[in-house]
Structure formats: C-alpha cells, structure tokens
Amino acid sequence: MTSRERPRRATLNRRQVVAGAAAAGMATPFLGRGTNALALPAFQDATPTTPGGILKVGLQADPTALDPQKQSLTAIWHVIEHIYNGLTRIMPDLSVEPALAEGWDISEDGTSYMFVLREGVTFHDGTPLKASDVKFTFERLVAPETASPSAAELASMKTIEATDDRTVVMTLNAPDASLLATLAGGSCIIYSEAFVKANNNDVSQVANGTGPFKFVEYVPNTRIVLEKNENYWEEGLPYLDGIEMTIAADDTARTAAVVTGTVDFIEYAPLRDIPALEADTSLKLAGDSNTNIRFIGLNLSVEPFDNPLVRQAIAAVVDREAMLGPTVFGYGTPTETLFPPGFWAALEQEVRPPDVARAQELMAEAGLADGFSTTITSWSQYSFLSNAAVVLQEQLRQINIEAELNLVENATMVDQVYVGKTYEIAVTGESAYVDPNTLILPNFKTGESGNFVNYSNPAVDDLIAEGIASTDQVARAEIYQEIQALLLEDLPWINLFVANQYEAMKSDVQGYVHIPTGSNAAFRMTWLDRG
C-alpha cells in the first residue's frame, strides 16, 4: 500500500468530526426565517430528575410500513429513527457525527472509507452488530430487486467489504462529498442480516434495530408502540420507558389532543394554531424553518407537460404570496429555488410576482389558448400541501386549465406519484436534506428511480457528478447554483415555499430539541418532569 493509497485517520472527537464535515461541503446552513418565526431552542442536556414514563406522541401520518429502503416517506422515518441507527447521524446544528461508526478513515483520493464500528452494540434481539450487517444493508439498498427509490443515495458505491467483525471498507467509483451525510439518512439505517432473512426480506411490519427504543406493535392507521432498549449503546439513554404513537392526521384533532393532554407531544403542529398553542401556558413549542421544499411536480412524460411553454405558463401564473396564507399561515418563505435563503448552496433568485398576461401568451404560443383539463394529486394528510393544491387549482383557471383535485392518503400518493408515475400534476414536498446532493441527485438525475417527474438533462447529470466529486465547498456551491439555474429554465418542478415546522408539547416534556431536518431523534434524550 502506497502512501497515496493508505487511508488517513478520520478525526473522532466531536469538534474535529464537525470540522471535517464542513470541509467536505456539509457546513451548517443558516436557515432563513419566515415572517412569524419562533426562536430555535438550545440543545437541552439536563439530567432528568425523574427518568421513566411513557411519552404519548401524536403523529400526522401513518407510516404505511417500517422499511425505509422500500418506501421513502417522512412518516416512516419518524418511527424507525427511534428503532434503528445509521453509521452517522445529524445533530441539531446539522453537523454530522459518528453513530454506530465510532470513526472512519478516508483515503487521500477520497474513494475509500474505512468505518470502525462501536464495540459491544447489539440488536434488540440480543445478537451483536457486525460489519457483515452493514455490508448486507448497503448491498440491499442498491440491489435491483429491492427497487428502492433511495438507491441513488449510494450510487457512488463501487464495493463494500467487511474485513472483520468491526471494520467495513467502502470503495467509491469517485469521491463523494455527501457520503457522510447520506449515511445518516433513513435508507441507510443498519439492518440485522439474520433478522431480514428470517422474515423473507419483508420487514415492512416488523423491526429489529440497535436504536434507543424497541419495536412492540404497529397497528396501521392507529398506533405504534415502542419500549425502552435497556441495552442501548449510549450510556444512560434513553430516559423514557417507552413511546406510544397514535395517528392524528386531522389538524384539529391533533391540536386538541395535545391541548387536552390526550398526548404529550405532537409533530407538525398545525400552523394555523401556532398563536393559540404559543399562548397556552400548559404547552411549549419547538421549531423554526426546516430543510424542506414544497413544490409542483410536473410529469414530463405526459402531454402537454412535456412542452416547456406549458410549464413556463404554469410557473408564470403561480402566486406564491397568495399561497402562504391558506397553506402555512405566514409561517414560511416563498421561493423559486430549491434551498432556503442562507443555505450555503442557495441560488439567489428574487421571487417574481405572477404574470397572468404572460402566462396566457405562453399558452397561446403552445397552441393551448383554450386550455385543457388535468388532475392535481396531493397528500390529504398534509394540509399545507392539500391547501396549496386547492389554491393552485384556482390560479390555473386564469389560463383556462381546469384541474380536478385528487387528494389521497399516503399509500395511494406513493403508488400514483412516486412508484406508478401515473399522475399529471403533483403538489408535494421533499425534506430532511443536509447536503444538496441528497436532494438533487435522486430527483433530477436521468433514470434514477426517485426521479418521479421523468426529467432528463445531460448538463444537469454532468454537474451532479461534479458536485459529488468536489470537496471544495465554494466550488460545490457554484455547481449546485448552476444546477438550480438550469432547473429554473427547464421547470420540472415549480418551487413554491419553504415551510416552517413546529412541535407542540406539554410543558413537563423536557430535553427535547428541534432538528431542522424534521427528525424527532431527540426523543432518546427526552424526559418527563412529573415528580
């Protein structure tokens, strides 16, 4: 092994790991705030005076399944993140730190990563975590038979080998500056190879991880029950005895549940209720702007959306400011680009007001002055998206586009939009990104399974490859800004707004901190001050 090929030791203490992440282009973004932003809370690190108890949580949506390699849904992540761990994890400041990997070595050319696993970690069934489980997990993610919508996240992986029980070596086709952030994502949680095989590769309704809480029960559309992992690898954690999650898709019901004490905590606190929740002395809020984007996705394989003039007309008629009231009640930021103001890869682009006259001209130029009929598909369980679909329906009438609303629950949305791709217009969103590549590559690279709009631009493909390979953050920012400029020309997505996100909880819920990816991973440090 030459000096150039020899892996260099990755830094293991928190300060050094964070610094290394920033150097690789994963610096902490400054998230732009909406007009009604709340202060982001500090990381609470108090030792509980009363460990124990069950945290009752109101979820906005049913996860539909528990296997994030088969489906890529935020609702799945909000359950399995308590059951599983990845090699890395995202902190509240959006830095990357070691999780199941206690550290890593990176070769001088950036194409080889050697991960050393923590010693003594076990799955919930008592079997030890081994490097072979990591190898199995990542090979399963990219296997064609898995048909994972997230397979592109490890597109740079060439080989993965377990050199002993605690050492994994991943070889890349080319340097990947986003890798450490990618490995913190839901699709890269580490499975037990033996458990998955014992369940005939179907872990959609069962789970066996290394996380702070063990899976007990999942009743679809009703509840999820988790209990404390007494053998969790982070000493002293978790503080809670368990978590009981109930599905509370209706905004009114979810607010009522936390106000009355039926639950202790709700995710996606309804934005229309934020002033009332903030004024309630029995409650407290956490949250602010998040790493998300809400947008219109146009199916480019369906006429007339394959016509750029039609896409330009729709973009010209969209009134983002008019959407903010009925969708996020002012708790958000309108945007035409992918990333919020202040994010290190954001493209500065003034949000243009609607131009109905120009939109009508474009429709006429496309030969569609009389308009056409279509369907808008969106999530019934996310009011900030379904309400945006309603507003869009009305705005499209100004250019003679009559759109029928198709508001569906999670499983149907996934089937129609992300798997079957049988939709025409989708009002949807993406969230939980840390590195720009984790948002851009799966959604816009030609042929990727996550590219549900069927977009293809060789120039964008080339830039995606450049952005992955570069470790210079300034250069990467310029690359991703160039990609966004091309997307603004091609308009496979018409971006609408970045939505703030809040969690509401009883005042005796302690230790919780909001993470801008929308993660509730801080439940492992949460405790109940109930004497």
Short mmCIF file of C-alpha atoms in Angstrom, two decimals:
data_model
loop_
_atom_site.label_atom_id
_atom_site.label_comp_id
_atom_site.label_asym_id
_atom_site.label_seq_id
_atom_site.Cartn_x
_atom_site.Cartn_y
_atom_site.Cartn_z
CA MET A 1 0.00 0.00 0.00
CA THR A 2 1.49 3.31 -1.07
CA SER A 3 1.18 6.48 0.98
CA ARG A 4 -1.37 7.80 -1.50
CA GLU A 5 -3.49 4.68 -1.13
CA ARG A 6 -3.14 4.42 2.63
CA PRO A 7 -6.28 5.64 4.45
CA ARG A 8 -5.75 8.67 6.64
CA ARG A 9 -7.30 8.61 10.06
CA ALA A 10 -10.60 10.41 10.29
CA THR A 11 -10.94 12.58 13.35
CA LEU A 12 -13.01 11.08 16.13
CA ASN A 13 -13.79 13.76 18.67
CA ARG A 14 -16.87 15.91 18.12
CA ARG A 15 -15.10 19.17 17.27
CA GLN A 16 -12.84 17.56 14.72
CA VAL A 17 -15.58 15.47 13.09
CA VAL A 18 -17.73 18.57 12.65
CA ALA A 19 -14.81 20.46 11.15
CA GLY A 20 -14.17 17.63 8.73
CA ALA A 21 -17.81 17.61 7.67
CA ALA A 22 -17.69 21.31 6.93
CA ALA A 23 -14.57 20.91 4.85
CA ALA A 24 -16.34 18.28 2.79
CA GLY A 25 -19.08 20.68 1.88
CA MET A 26 -21.51 19.92 4.70
CA ALA A 27 -21.28 23.16 6.61
CA THR A 28 -24.13 24.16 8.85
CA PRO A 29 -26.62 26.22 6.84
CA PHE A 30 -28.22 29.34 8.21
CA LEU A 31 -31.88 28.74 7.70
CA GLY A 32 -33.96 31.65 6.51
CA ARG A 33 -36.87 32.52 8.77
CA GLY A 34 -40.45 33.17 7.84
CA THR A 35 -42.37 36.25 8.85
CA ASN A 36 -43.63 34.55 12.01
CA ALA A 37 -40.54 32.65 13.14
CA LEU A 38 -40.09 31.34 16.67
CA ALA A 39 -36.70 31.17 18.34
CA LEU A 40 -34.84 27.90 17.85
CA PRO A 41 -34.28 26.33 21.28
CA ALA A 42 -30.85 25.48 22.58
CA PHE A 43 -29.83 21.84 22.92
CA GLN A 44 -31.11 20.79 26.34
CA ASP A 45 -28.71 18.48 28.13
CA ALA A 46 -30.10 18.34 31.67
CA THR A 47 -30.03 15.06 33.56
CA PRO A 48 -33.61 14.04 34.38
CA THR A 49 -34.75 14.08 37.98
CA THR A 50 -37.47 11.58 37.08
CA PRO A 51 -36.41 9.09 34.42
CA GLY A 52 -39.10 6.75 33.15
CA GLY A 53 -42.63 7.21 31.93
CA ILE A 54 -44.30 6.81 28.55
CA LEU A 55 -44.22 9.68 26.04
CA LYS A 56 -47.51 9.84 24.14
CA VAL A 57 -47.00 11.25 20.66
CA GLY A 58 -49.50 12.37 18.03
CA LEU A 59 -48.20 11.66 14.52
CA GLN A 60 -49.51 13.50 11.48
CA ALA A 61 -49.46 10.50 9.17
CA ASP A 62 -49.42 6.73 9.24
CA PRO A 63 -46.01 5.36 8.21
CA THR A 64 -47.70 2.70 6.00
CA ALA A 65 -44.65 0.45 6.52
CA LEU A 66 -41.44 0.20 8.55
CA ASP A 67 -38.90 -0.44 5.78
CA PRO A 68 -37.40 2.84 4.52
CA GLN A 69 -35.43 1.07 1.81
CA LYS A 70 -38.68 0.10 0.10
CA GLN A 71 -40.50 3.41 0.54
CA SER A 72 -39.13 6.91 1.08
CA LEU A 73 -41.63 8.63 3.36
CA THR A 74 -41.06 11.13 6.14
CA ALA A 75 -43.76 9.32 8.12
CA ILE A 76 -41.68 6.12 8.09
CA TRP A 77 -38.58 7.96 9.24
CA HIS A 78 -40.44 9.49 12.19
CA VAL A 79 -40.98 5.98 13.54
CA ILE A 80 -37.93 3.97 12.56
CA GLU A 81 -35.41 6.64 13.63
CA HIS A 82 -36.13 5.57 17.22
CA ILE A 83 -35.65 1.87 16.45
CA TYR A 84 -32.56 1.93 14.24
CA ASN A 85 -29.24 3.76 13.92
CA GLY A 86 -27.03 4.62 10.97
CA LEU A 87 -23.26 4.78 10.84
CA THR A 88 -23.57 8.56 11.23
CA ARG A 89 -26.26 10.92 12.46
CA ILE A 90 -27.30 14.54 12.08
CA MET A 91 -27.10 16.91 15.03
CA PRO A 92 -29.38 19.90 15.73
CA ASP A 93 -26.84 22.25 14.11
CA LEU A 94 -26.93 19.97 11.01
CA SER A 95 -23.39 18.77 11.56
CA VAL A 96 -22.58 15.09 11.05
CA GLU A 97 -21.24 12.99 13.91
CA PRO A 98 -20.44 9.30 14.44
CA ALA A 99 -23.26 6.95 15.48
CA LEU A 100 -22.76 3.19 15.01
CA ALA A 101 -19.39 4.01 13.50
CA GLU A 102 -17.07 5.31 16.18
CA GLY A 103 -14.91 6.80 13.45
CA TRP A 104 -13.68 6.46 9.90
CA ASP A 105 -10.59 6.65 7.72
CA ILE A 106 -10.70 8.32 4.30
CA SER A 107 -8.11 7.63 1.61
CA GLU A 108 -6.12 10.52 0.19
CA ASP A 109 -8.02 10.34 -3.10
CA GLY A 110 -11.40 10.27 -1.33
CA THR A 111 -12.51 6.96 -2.86
CA SER A 112 -12.10 4.65 0.13
CA TYR A 113 -13.82 4.91 3.52
CA MET A 114 -12.97 2.55 6.36
CA PHE A 115 -15.57 2.60 9.14
CA VAL A 116 -14.84 1.17 12.58
CA LEU A 117 -17.98 0.05 14.42
CA ARG A 118 -18.59 0.67 18.10
CA GLU A 119 -17.75 -2.29 20.27
CA GLY A 120 -20.49 -4.18 22.09
CA VAL A 121 -23.52 -2.87 20.17
CA THR A 122 -26.38 -5.37 19.91
CA PHE A 123 -29.64 -5.56 18.03
CA HIS A 124 -32.83 -5.66 20.07
CA ASP A 125 -32.96 -9.46 19.80
CA GLY A 126 -29.58 -9.63 21.55
CA THR A 127 -27.47 -10.53 18.54
CA PRO A 128 -24.29 -8.49 18.06
CA LEU A 129 -23.94 -5.83 15.39
CA LYS A 130 -21.32 -6.95 12.88
CA ALA A 131 -19.67 -5.39 9.87
CA SER A 132 -21.43 -8.01 7.76
CA ASP A 133 -24.75 -6.39 8.72
CA VAL A 134 -23.53 -3.08 7.33
CA LYS A 135 -22.41 -4.76 4.12
CA PHE A 136 -25.77 -6.52 3.81
CA THR A 137 -27.69 -3.28 4.44
CA PHE A 138 -25.95 -1.24 1.77
CA GLU A 139 -25.98 -4.03 -0.80
CA ARG A 140 -29.71 -4.50 -0.18
CA LEU A 141 -30.33 -0.78 -0.74
CA VAL A 142 -28.77 -0.76 -4.21
CA ALA A 143 -29.90 -4.22 -5.31
CA PRO A 144 -32.24 -4.07 -8.34
CA GLU A 145 -34.67 -6.48 -6.69
CA THR A 146 -35.13 -4.05 -3.79
CA ALA A 147 -36.26 -1.38 -6.27
CA SER A 148 -35.54 1.26 -3.64
CA PRO A 149 -36.49 4.84 -4.51
CA SER A 150 -33.41 5.79 -2.47
CA ALA A 151 -30.91 3.58 -4.29
CA ALA A 152 -29.32 6.64 -5.88
CA GLU A 153 -28.09 7.75 -2.47
CA LEU A 154 -25.34 5.13 -2.71
CA ALA A 155 -24.81 5.44 -6.46
CA SER A 156 -21.16 6.28 -5.80
CA MET A 157 -20.53 2.96 -4.00
CA LYS A 158 -18.41 0.53 -6.01
CA THR A 159 -17.83 -2.18 -3.41
CA ILE A 160 -18.46 -2.75 0.29
CA GLU A 161 -16.49 -5.28 2.31
CA ALA A 162 -16.48 -6.44 5.92
CA THR A 163 -12.80 -7.02 6.65
CA ASP A 164 -13.53 -8.18 10.21
CA ASP A 165 -16.47 -8.00 12.62
CA ARG A 166 -15.93 -4.32 13.38
CA THR A 167 -14.46 -2.95 10.16
CA VAL A 168 -16.22 -2.01 6.94
CA VAL A 169 -14.44 -0.71 3.84
CA MET A 170 -16.49 1.10 1.22
CA THR A 171 -14.84 1.80 -2.12
CA LEU A 172 -16.34 4.51 -4.31
CA ASN A 173 -16.37 4.99 -8.06
CA ALA A 174 -15.38 8.59 -7.44
CA PRO A 175 -15.11 10.90 -4.41
CA ASP A 176 -18.49 11.65 -2.81
CA ALA A 177 -18.50 14.73 -0.60
CA SER A 178 -22.05 14.00 0.55
CA LEU A 179 -21.41 10.44 1.74
CA LEU A 180 -21.20 11.00 5.50
CA ALA A 181 -24.43 13.00 5.47
CA THR A 182 -26.08 10.41 3.23
CA LEU A 183 -25.24 7.62 5.67
CA ALA A 184 -27.26 9.41 8.34
CA GLY A 185 -30.42 9.12 6.24
CA GLY A 186 -33.33 6.74 6.72
CA SER A 187 -32.46 4.45 3.83
CA CYS A 188 -29.03 3.75 5.36
CA ILE A 189 -30.15 2.57 8.79
CA ILE A 190 -28.39 -0.68 9.63
CA TYR A 191 -30.45 -3.87 9.48
CA SER A 192 -29.73 -7.23 11.05
CA GLU A 193 -28.94 -9.52 8.13
CA ALA A 194 -30.19 -12.57 10.03
CA PHE A 195 -33.46 -10.86 11.00
CA VAL A 196 -34.25 -9.65 7.48
CA LYS A 197 -33.54 -13.08 6.00
CA ALA A 198 -35.59 -14.80 8.71
CA ASN A 199 -38.51 -12.61 7.63
CA ASN A 200 -38.06 -13.47 3.94
CA ASN A 201 -36.78 -9.96 3.21
CA ASP A 202 -40.09 -8.42 4.35
CA VAL A 203 -39.57 -6.10 7.32
CA SER A 204 -42.44 -3.78 6.46
CA GLN A 205 -44.40 -4.66 9.59
CA VAL A 206 -41.64 -5.72 12.00
CA ALA A 207 -38.37 -4.18 13.14
CA ASN A 208 -35.17 -5.14 14.95
CA GLY A 209 -32.64 -2.36 15.27
CA THR A 210 -29.91 -1.04 17.53
CA GLY A 211 -31.72 2.16 18.48
CA PRO A 212 -32.88 3.55 21.84
CA PHE A 213 -36.35 2.03 21.59
CA LYS A 214 -37.53 -1.47 20.67
CA PHE A 215 -40.44 -2.22 18.39
CA VAL A 216 -43.50 -3.68 20.15
CA GLU A 217 -46.53 -3.13 17.94
CA TYR A 218 -47.71 -1.43 14.76
CA VAL A 219 -51.44 -1.23 14.04
CA PRO A 220 -51.78 0.54 10.66
CA ASN A 221 -53.60 3.87 10.78
CA THR A 222 -53.94 3.54 14.56
CA ARG A 223 -50.79 3.30 16.70
CA ILE A 224 -47.15 2.35 17.08
CA VAL A 225 -45.79 1.17 20.44
CA LEU A 226 -42.09 1.23 21.36
CA GLU A 227 -40.35 0.29 24.60
CA LYS A 228 -37.01 1.23 26.12
CA ASN A 229 -33.93 -0.60 24.89
CA GLU A 230 -32.23 -1.47 28.18
CA ASN A 231 -29.03 -2.35 26.31
CA TYR A 232 -28.76 0.80 24.20
CA TRP A 233 -25.16 1.71 23.39
CA GLU A 234 -25.33 5.37 24.56
CA GLU A 235 -24.78 5.08 28.28
CA GLY A 236 -27.73 6.23 30.39
CA LEU A 237 -30.09 6.66 27.45
CA PRO A 238 -32.94 6.65 26.78
CA TYR A 239 -34.62 8.22 29.78
CA LEU A 240 -38.17 7.24 28.81
CA ASP A 241 -39.63 3.78 29.42
CA GLY A 242 -41.33 3.90 26.05
CA ILE A 243 -43.19 5.82 23.37
CA GLU A 244 -46.81 5.36 22.30
CA MET A 245 -47.57 6.96 18.94
CA THR A 246 -51.10 7.49 17.68
CA ILE A 247 -52.08 8.60 14.20
CA ALA A 248 -53.78 12.01 14.32
CA ALA A 249 -53.95 13.07 10.68
CA ASP A 250 -56.64 15.71 11.21
CA ASP A 251 -55.13 19.05 12.23
CA THR A 252 -57.97 19.97 14.57
CA ALA A 253 -57.82 16.60 16.31
CA ARG A 254 -54.04 16.76 16.66
CA THR A 255 -54.16 20.19 18.28
CA ALA A 256 -56.99 19.13 20.59
CA ALA A 257 -55.05 16.04 21.63
CA VAL A 258 -52.08 18.00 22.97
CA VAL A 259 -54.23 20.76 24.48
CA THR A 260 -56.37 18.28 26.42
CA GLY A 261 -53.44 16.08 27.38
CA THR A 262 -54.53 13.03 25.41
CA VAL A 263 -50.98 13.13 24.06
CA ASP A 264 -47.86 14.81 25.42
CA PHE A 265 -46.37 15.82 22.08
CA ILE A 266 -47.48 16.45 18.50
CA GLU A 267 -45.39 16.71 15.37
CA TYR A 268 -46.31 19.14 12.59
CA ALA A 269 -48.17 21.42 14.99
CA PRO A 270 -50.87 22.91 12.71
CA LEU A 271 -49.55 26.26 11.58
CA ARG A 272 -52.95 27.90 11.83
CA ASP A 273 -52.95 27.04 15.55
CA ILE A 274 -49.44 28.29 16.40
CA PRO A 275 -50.58 31.55 18.07
CA ALA A 276 -53.05 29.68 20.30
CA LEU A 277 -50.56 26.95 21.14
CA GLU A 278 -47.89 29.52 21.97
CA ALA A 279 -50.31 31.33 24.28
CA ASP A 280 -51.29 28.16 26.16
CA THR A 281 -49.25 28.14 29.39
CA SER A 282 -49.56 24.36 29.70
CA LEU A 283 -47.67 23.94 26.43
CA LYS A 284 -44.41 24.89 24.77
CA LEU A 285 -43.24 24.92 21.18
CA ALA A 286 -40.03 23.93 19.44
CA GLY A 287 -39.21 24.60 15.82
CA ASP A 288 -38.49 27.10 13.08
CA SER A 289 -37.53 26.96 9.42
CA ASN A 290 -36.69 23.48 8.18
CA THR A 291 -34.70 21.93 5.37
CA ASN A 292 -37.71 21.35 3.16
CA ILE A 293 -39.15 22.48 -0.15
CA ARG A 294 -42.82 22.39 -1.22
CA PHE A 295 -43.35 22.37 -4.95
CA ILE A 296 -45.40 21.48 -8.02
CA GLY A 297 -44.06 18.41 -9.81
CA LEU A 298 -45.00 18.07 -13.48
CA ASN A 299 -44.93 14.67 -15.17
CA LEU A 300 -42.78 15.37 -18.21
CA SER A 301 -43.76 12.08 -19.85
CA VAL A 302 -47.40 13.20 -20.11
CA GLU A 303 -48.72 15.71 -22.64
CA PRO A 304 -48.87 18.69 -22.52
CA PHE A 305 -46.40 18.90 -19.63
CA ASP A 306 -43.63 17.76 -21.94
CA ASN A 307 -43.99 21.17 -23.60
CA PRO A 308 -41.73 23.74 -21.88
CA LEU A 309 -44.11 26.54 -22.90
CA VAL A 310 -46.87 24.96 -20.82
CA ARG A 311 -44.55 24.59 -17.83
CA GLN A 312 -43.49 28.22 -18.20
CA ALA A 313 -47.13 29.30 -18.34
CA ILE A 314 -47.96 27.45 -15.13
CA ALA A 315 -44.91 28.94 -13.42
CA ALA A 316 -45.91 32.43 -14.55
CA VAL A 317 -49.45 32.18 -13.19
CA VAL A 318 -48.46 30.82 -9.75
CA ASP A 319 -48.89 33.38 -6.97
CA ARG A 320 -46.69 32.16 -4.10
CA GLU A 321 -47.56 35.01 -1.76
CA ALA A 322 -51.25 34.19 -2.17
CA MET A 323 -50.48 30.61 -1.17
CA LEU A 324 -48.73 31.46 2.10
CA GLY A 325 -51.90 32.45 3.93
CA PRO A 326 -54.09 29.38 3.37
CA THR A 327 -51.19 26.92 3.33
CA VAL A 328 -48.71 27.90 6.06
CA PHE A 329 -50.49 30.90 7.62
CA GLY A 330 -47.42 33.06 7.17
CA TYR A 331 -45.02 30.56 8.74
CA GLY A 332 -42.91 30.05 5.66
CA THR A 333 -40.83 31.63 2.93
CA PRO A 334 -41.83 31.76 -0.75
CA THR A 335 -39.09 30.59 -3.09
CA GLU A 336 -38.41 29.76 -6.72
CA THR A 337 -35.23 27.83 -5.91
CA LEU A 338 -34.54 24.59 -4.05
CA PHE A 339 -32.82 25.86 -0.93
CA PRO A 340 -33.81 28.47 1.66
CA PRO A 341 -32.04 31.83 1.93
CA GLY A 342 -28.78 31.45 3.82
CA PHE A 343 -28.25 27.79 2.94
CA TRP A 344 -24.70 27.50 1.64
CA ALA A 345 -25.76 26.20 -1.79
CA ALA A 346 -28.76 28.51 -2.22
CA LEU A 347 -29.19 30.35 -5.50
CA GLU A 348 -30.14 33.98 -5.05
CA GLN A 349 -33.31 34.45 -7.05
CA GLU A 350 -35.95 37.08 -6.43
CA VAL A 351 -39.44 35.64 -6.20
CA ARG A 352 -41.28 37.08 -9.15
CA PRO A 353 -44.92 38.14 -8.90
CA PRO A 354 -47.45 36.28 -11.05
CA ASP A 355 -47.81 37.48 -14.63
CA VAL A 356 -51.16 36.25 -15.90
CA ALA A 357 -50.88 38.07 -19.23
CA ARG A 358 -47.52 36.46 -19.95
CA ALA A 359 -48.91 33.07 -18.91
CA GLN A 360 -51.79 33.47 -21.35
CA GLU A 361 -49.34 34.39 -24.13
CA LEU A 362 -47.30 31.27 -23.44
CA MET A 363 -50.41 29.08 -23.54
CA ALA A 364 -51.36 30.61 -26.89
CA GLU A 365 -47.85 30.04 -28.19
CA ALA A 366 -48.18 26.40 -27.15
CA GLY A 367 -51.43 26.17 -29.12
CA LEU A 368 -53.47 25.80 -25.95
CA ALA A 369 -55.11 29.20 -25.55
CA ASP A 370 -58.39 27.45 -24.73
CA GLY A 371 -56.65 25.46 -22.03
CA PHE A 372 -57.08 21.81 -21.12
CA SER A 373 -58.27 19.56 -18.31
CA THR A 374 -55.94 17.85 -15.89
CA THR A 375 -55.68 16.43 -12.37
CA ILE A 376 -53.75 17.71 -9.36
CA THR A 377 -52.69 14.94 -6.98
CA SER A 378 -51.59 15.72 -3.44
CA TRP A 379 -51.40 14.40 0.12
CA SER A 380 -54.67 14.52 2.04
CA GLN A 381 -52.84 14.19 5.38
CA TYR A 382 -50.60 17.23 4.95
CA SER A 383 -52.80 20.31 5.00
CA PHE A 384 -50.01 22.65 3.90
CA LEU A 385 -49.84 20.62 0.66
CA SER A 386 -53.51 19.86 0.11
CA ASN A 387 -54.36 23.52 0.73
CA ALA A 388 -51.68 24.53 -1.77
CA ALA A 389 -53.32 22.21 -4.31
CA VAL A 390 -56.65 23.96 -3.77
CA VAL A 391 -55.08 27.39 -4.30
CA LEU A 392 -53.24 26.14 -7.40
CA GLN A 393 -56.50 24.80 -8.84
CA GLU A 394 -57.99 28.29 -8.67
CA GLN A 395 -54.90 30.01 -10.07
CA LEU A 396 -54.75 27.67 -13.08
CA ARG A 397 -58.26 28.70 -14.10
CA GLN A 398 -56.78 32.07 -15.10
CA ILE A 399 -55.14 30.33 -18.07
CA ASN A 400 -58.09 28.02 -18.80
CA ILE A 401 -56.63 24.95 -17.14
CA GLU A 402 -59.41 23.07 -15.36
CA ALA A 403 -57.87 20.81 -12.74
CA GLU A 404 -59.65 18.15 -10.74
CA LEU A 405 -58.33 17.61 -7.22
CA ASN A 406 -57.14 14.13 -6.27
CA LEU A 407 -56.28 14.35 -2.56
CA VAL A 408 -55.17 10.92 -1.37
CA GLU A 409 -53.68 9.25 1.69
CA ASN A 410 -50.02 8.31 1.92
CA ALA A 411 -50.02 4.83 0.39
CA THR A 412 -52.03 5.95 -2.63
CA MET A 413 -49.85 9.03 -3.12
CA VAL A 414 -46.75 6.87 -3.17
CA ASP A 415 -48.32 4.43 -5.61
CA GLN A 416 -49.68 7.04 -8.03
CA VAL A 417 -46.85 9.58 -7.97
CA TYR A 418 -43.61 8.01 -6.82
CA VAL A 419 -43.97 4.40 -7.98
CA GLY A 420 -46.54 4.22 -10.77
CA LYS A 421 -45.91 7.78 -12.02
CA THR A 422 -49.47 7.87 -13.34
CA TYR A 423 -50.17 11.42 -12.16
CA GLU A 424 -50.14 14.66 -14.18
CA ILE A 425 -49.56 17.46 -11.65
CA ALA A 426 -48.41 16.73 -8.10
CA VAL A 427 -48.27 19.17 -5.21
CA THR A 428 -45.77 17.60 -2.88
CA GLY A 429 -42.56 18.18 -0.97
CA GLU A 430 -39.11 16.99 -0.02
CA SER A 431 -37.39 17.38 3.33
CA ALA A 432 -34.63 16.20 5.66
CA TYR A 433 -31.71 17.02 3.36
CA VAL A 434 -28.39 18.14 4.83
CA ASP A 435 -26.21 18.07 1.74
CA PRO A 436 -27.61 19.43 -1.58
CA ASN A 437 -26.72 16.21 -3.35
CA THR A 438 -29.18 14.21 -1.27
CA LEU A 439 -32.00 16.34 -2.68
CA ILE A 440 -30.74 16.89 -6.23
CA LEU A 441 -29.31 13.55 -7.36
CA PRO A 442 -32.28 11.22 -6.70
CA ASN A 443 -34.82 13.72 -8.01
CA PHE A 444 -33.14 15.09 -11.13
CA LYS A 445 -30.50 12.67 -12.41
CA THR A 446 -31.60 10.88 -15.57
CA GLY A 447 -33.09 7.46 -14.93
CA GLU A 448 -32.99 7.49 -11.13
CA SER A 449 -35.92 5.69 -9.51
CA GLY A 450 -36.66 8.74 -7.36
CA ASN A 451 -36.91 10.99 -10.43
CA PHE A 452 -40.71 10.85 -10.46
CA VAL A 453 -41.09 13.79 -12.87
CA ASN A 454 -39.13 11.88 -15.56
CA TYR A 455 -36.68 14.74 -16.02
CA SER A 456 -33.53 14.40 -18.10
CA ASN A 457 -30.87 16.96 -18.90
CA PRO A 458 -27.31 15.77 -19.70
CA ALA A 459 -25.89 19.08 -18.50
CA VAL A 460 -27.51 18.58 -15.09
CA ASP A 461 -26.25 14.98 -14.97
CA ASP A 462 -22.70 16.18 -15.59
CA LEU A 463 -22.96 18.86 -12.92
CA ILE A 464 -24.34 16.37 -10.41
CA ALA A 465 -21.23 14.23 -10.96
CA GLU A 466 -19.00 17.28 -10.48
CA GLY A 467 -20.78 18.29 -7.29
CA ILE A 468 -20.35 14.87 -5.74
CA ALA A 469 -16.68 14.63 -6.61
CA SER A 470 -15.62 18.05 -5.35
CA THR A 471 -14.57 18.57 -1.73
CA ASP A 472 -14.25 22.34 -2.13
CA GLN A 473 -17.36 23.90 -0.62
CA VAL A 474 -17.13 27.11 -2.66
CA ALA A 475 -16.84 25.11 -5.87
CA ARG A 476 -19.69 22.84 -4.83
CA ALA A 477 -21.92 25.82 -4.04
CA GLU A 478 -21.31 27.21 -7.52
CA ILE A 479 -22.10 23.83 -9.09
CA TYR A 480 -25.39 23.45 -7.23
CA GLN A 481 -26.33 27.02 -8.03
CA GLU A 482 -25.73 26.28 -11.71
CA ILE A 483 -27.94 23.20 -11.44
CA GLN A 484 -30.69 25.28 -9.88
CA ALA A 485 -30.42 27.83 -12.69
CA LEU A 486 -30.91 25.04 -15.25
CA LEU A 487 -33.87 23.70 -13.31
CA LEU A 488 -35.42 27.16 -13.37
CA GLU A 489 -35.15 27.07 -17.15
CA ASP A 490 -36.48 23.54 -17.57
CA LEU A 491 -39.10 23.69 -14.76
CA PRO A 492 -39.62 20.01 -13.94
CA TRP A 493 -40.50 21.38 -10.50
CA ILE A 494 -42.13 24.72 -9.83
CA ASN A 495 -40.96 25.55 -6.33
CA LEU A 496 -43.45 27.23 -4.01
CA PHE A 497 -42.25 27.77 -0.45
CA VAL A 498 -40.16 26.55 2.46
CA ALA A 499 -42.48 25.76 5.35
CA ASN A 500 -41.62 26.32 8.98
CA GLN A 501 -42.21 23.28 11.16
CA TYR A 502 -43.05 23.17 14.85
CA GLU A 503 -43.63 20.59 17.53
CA ALA A 504 -46.00 21.30 20.42
CA MET A 505 -45.65 19.55 23.76
CA LYS A 506 -46.79 19.69 27.36
CA SER A 507 -44.61 21.94 29.49
CA ASP A 508 -43.33 18.98 31.53
CA VAL A 509 -41.72 17.38 28.49
CA GLN A 510 -38.03 18.12 28.97
CA GLY A 511 -34.83 17.61 26.99
CA TYR A 512 -36.40 17.72 23.53
CA VAL A 513 -34.72 19.79 20.83
CA HIS A 514 -35.92 20.56 17.31
CA ILE A 515 -33.70 19.34 14.47
CA PRO A 516 -34.14 21.28 11.20
CA THR A 517 -34.41 18.09 9.14
CA GLY A 518 -37.72 17.39 10.90
CA SER A 519 -36.23 14.49 12.84
CA ASN A 520 -37.51 13.65 16.32
CA ALA A 521 -34.35 11.74 17.21
CA ALA A 522 -34.08 13.81 20.40
CA PHE A 523 -36.68 11.51 21.99
CA ARG A 524 -33.74 9.47 23.24
CA MET A 525 -32.83 12.45 25.47
CA THR A 526 -36.38 13.48 26.32
CA TRP A 527 -37.77 13.02 29.82
CA LEU A 528 -40.96 13.80 31.73
CA ASP A 529 -40.77 16.15 34.73
CA ARG A 530 -43.67 14.64 36.67
CA GLY A 531 -42.15 14.05 40.08
#
